[in-house]
PDB file of C-alpha atoms in Angstrom:
ATOM      1  CA  MET A   1      47.295  97.558 157.280  1.00 41.00           C
ATOM      2  CA  SER A   2      45.612  99.573 160.006  1.00 44.00           C
ATOM      3  CA  VAL A   3      47.212 102.629 161.538  1.00 46.00           C
ATOM      4  CA  ALA A   4      46.282 103.999 164.929  1.00 51.00           C
ATOM      5  CA  ILE A   5      45.844 107.749 164.971  1.00 53.00           C
ATOM      6  CA  VAL A   6      47.920 109.466 167.627  1.00 57.00           C
ATOM      7  CA  GLU A   7      47.695 112.988 169.000  1.00 59.00           C
ATOM      8  CA  LYS A   8      50.989 114.315 167.663  1.00 64.00           C
ATOM      9  CA  HIS A   9      51.663 117.601 165.937  1.00 66.00           C
ATOM     10  CA  PHE A  10      54.656 118.381 163.759  1.00 67.00           C
ATOM     11  CA  ILE A  11      55.926 121.728 162.517  1.00 71.00           C
ATOM     12  CA  HIS A  12      57.623 120.196 159.486  1.00 69.00           C
ATOM     13  CA  ASN A  13      56.101 117.631 157.142  1.00 75.00           C
ATOM     14  CA  GLY A  14      59.421 115.758 157.098  1.00 77.00           C
ATOM     15  CA  HIS A  15      59.134 115.101 160.827  1.00 76.00           C
ATOM     16  CA  LEU A  16      55.665 113.628 160.285  1.00 75.00           C
ATOM     17  CA  ILE A  17      57.022 111.311 157.588  1.00 74.00           C
ATOM     18  CA  ILE A  18      59.828 110.147 159.900  1.00 72.00           C
ATOM     19  CA  HIS A  19      57.327 109.609 162.714  1.00 74.00           C
ATOM     20  CA  MET A  20      54.970 107.585 160.508  1.00 74.00           C
ATOM     21  CA  LYS A  21      57.804 105.123 159.784  1.00 67.00           C
ATOM     22  CA  ILE A  22      57.575 104.121 163.447  1.00 69.00           C
ATOM     23  CA  HIS A  23      54.124 102.693 162.726  1.00 73.00           C
ATOM     24  CA  THR A  24      55.266 100.632 159.744  1.00 71.00           C
ATOM     25  CA  VAL A  25      57.746  97.795 159.442  1.00 71.00           C
ATOM     26  CA  GLU A  26      60.057  99.965 157.343  1.00 81.00           C
ATOM     27  CA  ARG A  27      63.368  99.925 159.211  1.00 87.00           C
ATOM     28  CA  PRO A  28      66.079 100.216 156.567  1.00 90.00           C
ATOM     29  CA  TYR A  29      68.990 100.952 158.939  1.00 93.00           C
ATOM     30  CA  LYS A  30      70.220  97.647 160.352  1.00 96.00           C
ATOM     31  CA  CYS A  31      72.898  97.071 162.971  1.00 96.00           C
ATOM     32  CA  ASN A  32      75.661  94.784 161.686  1.00 96.00           C
ATOM     33  CA  GLN A  33      76.359  93.461 165.210  1.00 95.00           C
ATOM     34  CA  CYS A  34      72.877  92.491 166.376  1.00 96.00           C
ATOM     35  CA  ASP A  35      69.394  92.092 164.945  1.00 90.00           C
ATOM     36  CA  LYS A  36      68.126  95.599 165.718  1.00 93.00           C
ATOM     37  CA  ALA A  37      66.905  97.833 162.896  1.00 92.00           C
ATOM     38  CA  PHE A  38      65.889 101.491 162.885  1.00 91.00           C
ATOM     39  CA  THR A  39      63.819 103.957 160.898  1.00 83.00           C
ATOM     40  CA  ARG A  40      66.515 106.651 161.053  1.00 86.00           C
ATOM     41  CA  ASN A  41      70.259 106.439 160.474  1.00 93.00           C
ATOM     42  CA  GLY A  42      70.917 108.679 163.487  1.00 92.00           C
ATOM     43  CA  ASP A  43      69.176 106.169 165.742  1.00 91.00           C
ATOM     44  CA  LEU A  44      71.375 103.393 164.345  1.00 94.00           C
ATOM     45  CA  CYS A  45      74.531 105.448 164.977  1.00 92.00           C
ATOM     46  CA  ARG A  46      73.436 106.111 168.554  1.00 89.00           C
ATOM     47  CA  HIS A  47      72.630 102.420 169.048  1.00 91.00           C
ATOM     48  CA  LYS A  48      76.030 101.249 167.767  1.00 92.00           C
ATOM     49  CA  LYS A  49      77.708 102.917 170.753  1.00 88.00           C
ATOM     50  CA  ILE A  50      76.386 100.188 173.044  1.00 88.00           C
ATOM     51  CA  HIS A  51      78.524  97.622 171.221  1.00 93.00           C
ATOM     52  CA  THR A  52      81.791  99.496 171.854  1.00 92.00           C
ATOM     53  CA  GLY A  53      81.503  99.272 175.631  1.00 90.00           C
ATOM     54  CA  VAL A  54      82.621 102.908 175.917  1.00 92.00           C
ATOM     55  CA  LYS A  55      80.570 104.776 178.516  1.00 94.00           C
ATOM     56  CA  PRO A  56      81.971 108.297 178.849  1.00 94.00           C
ATOM     57  CA  TYR A  57      79.008 109.781 180.748  1.00 95.00           C
ATOM     58  CA  GLN A  58      79.199 109.199 184.515  1.00 97.00           C
ATOM     59  CA  CYS A  59      76.617 110.090 187.120  1.00 97.00           C
ATOM     60  CA  ASN A  60      78.034 112.463 189.731  1.00 96.00           C
ATOM     61  CA  GLN A  61      75.831 110.913 192.434  1.00 95.00           C
ATOM     62  CA  CYS A  62      76.697 107.250 191.930  1.00 96.00           C
ATOM     63  CA  ASP A  63      79.180 105.153 189.962  1.00 90.00           C
ATOM     64  CA  LYS A  64      76.934 104.356 187.000  1.00 96.00           C
ATOM     65  CA  THR A  65      78.220 105.212 183.532  1.00 96.00           C
ATOM     66  CA  PHE A  66      76.350 105.505 180.248  1.00 94.00           C
ATOM     67  CA  SER A  67      77.127 105.486 176.538  1.00 90.00           C
ATOM     68  CA  GLN A  68      74.680 108.347 175.872  1.00 89.00           C
ATOM     69  CA  ASN A  69      74.282 111.657 177.672  1.00 92.00           C
ATOM     70  CA  SER A  70      70.498 111.521 177.254  1.00 88.00           C
ATOM     71  CA  VAL A  71      70.391 108.249 179.208  1.00 90.00           C
ATOM     72  CA  LEU A  72      72.503 109.827 181.967  1.00 94.00           C
ATOM     73  CA  ILE A  73      70.070 112.744 182.193  1.00 90.00           C
ATOM     74  CA  THR A  74      67.143 110.332 182.466  1.00 87.00           C
ATOM     75  CA  HIS A  75      69.023 108.320 185.103  1.00 91.00           C
ATOM     76  CA  LYS A  76      69.665 111.410 187.244  1.00 91.00           C
ATOM     77  CA  ILE A  77      65.919 111.820 187.713  1.00 87.00           C
ATOM     78  CA  THR A  78      65.948 108.636 189.806  1.00 86.00           C
ATOM     79  CA  HIS A  79      68.122 110.375 192.415  1.00 91.00           C
ATOM     80  CA  ILE A  80      65.577 113.151 192.991  1.00 88.00           C
ATOM     81  CA  GLY A  81      63.113 110.772 194.605  1.00 84.00           C
ATOM     82  CA  GLU A  82      60.020 112.370 193.084  1.00 85.00           C
ATOM     83  CA  LYS A  83      57.515 109.998 191.522  1.00 87.00           C
ATOM     84  CA  PRO A  84      54.823 112.161 189.924  1.00 85.00           C
ATOM     85  CA  TYR A  85      53.483 109.514 187.508  1.00 85.00           C
ATOM     86  CA  GLN A  86      50.831 107.208 188.954  1.00 87.00           C
ATOM     87  CA  CYS A  87      49.433 104.089 187.326  1.00 86.00           C
ATOM     88  CA  ASN A  88      45.708 104.260 186.516  1.00 84.00           C
ATOM     89  CA  GLU A  89      45.314 100.572 187.391  1.00 83.00           C
ATOM     90  CA  CYS A  90      47.087 100.487 190.768  1.00 88.00           C
ATOM     91  CA  ASP A  91      48.739 102.790 193.305  1.00 84.00           C
ATOM     92  CA  ASN A  92      52.286 102.420 191.978  1.00 87.00           C
ATOM     93  CA  THR A  93      54.102 105.648 191.181  1.00 88.00           C
ATOM     94  CA  PHE A  94      57.117 106.229 188.953  1.00 86.00           C
ATOM     95  CA  SER A  95      59.748 108.892 188.404  1.00 83.00           C
ATOM     96  CA  LEU A  96      59.457 108.579 184.603  1.00 80.00           C
ATOM     97  CA  ASN A  97      56.235 108.413 182.604  1.00 80.00           C
ATOM     98  CA  CYS A  98      57.839 105.903 180.231  1.00 78.00           C
ATOM     99  CA  ASN A  99      57.762 103.381 183.100  1.00 77.00           C
ATOM    100  CA  LEU A 100      53.969 103.395 183.031  1.00 72.00           C
ATOM    101  CA  ILE A 101      52.908 100.365 181.017  1.00 65.00           C
TER     102      ILE A 101
END
């Protein structure tokens, strides 16, 4: 198995171990409602909320609701209108760097 080296730094060795699981196929925490699996139990618990349909976090600028507060926070960035992340291949710009592919 080959592992790509990434530029990440961790204060605690435990965080490095958790991160390294991302690069392996080890995903012991499986959702019992779909085929998703996770490296950490906390990620599975967060994921399970999407199956309940409960979305308690509502954007105060539009009617969208979300099951996780972190997703609401990310969504709110779209209302600002700033797009500081530019694609190296074309002129497209994005509000979130995770949208760069």
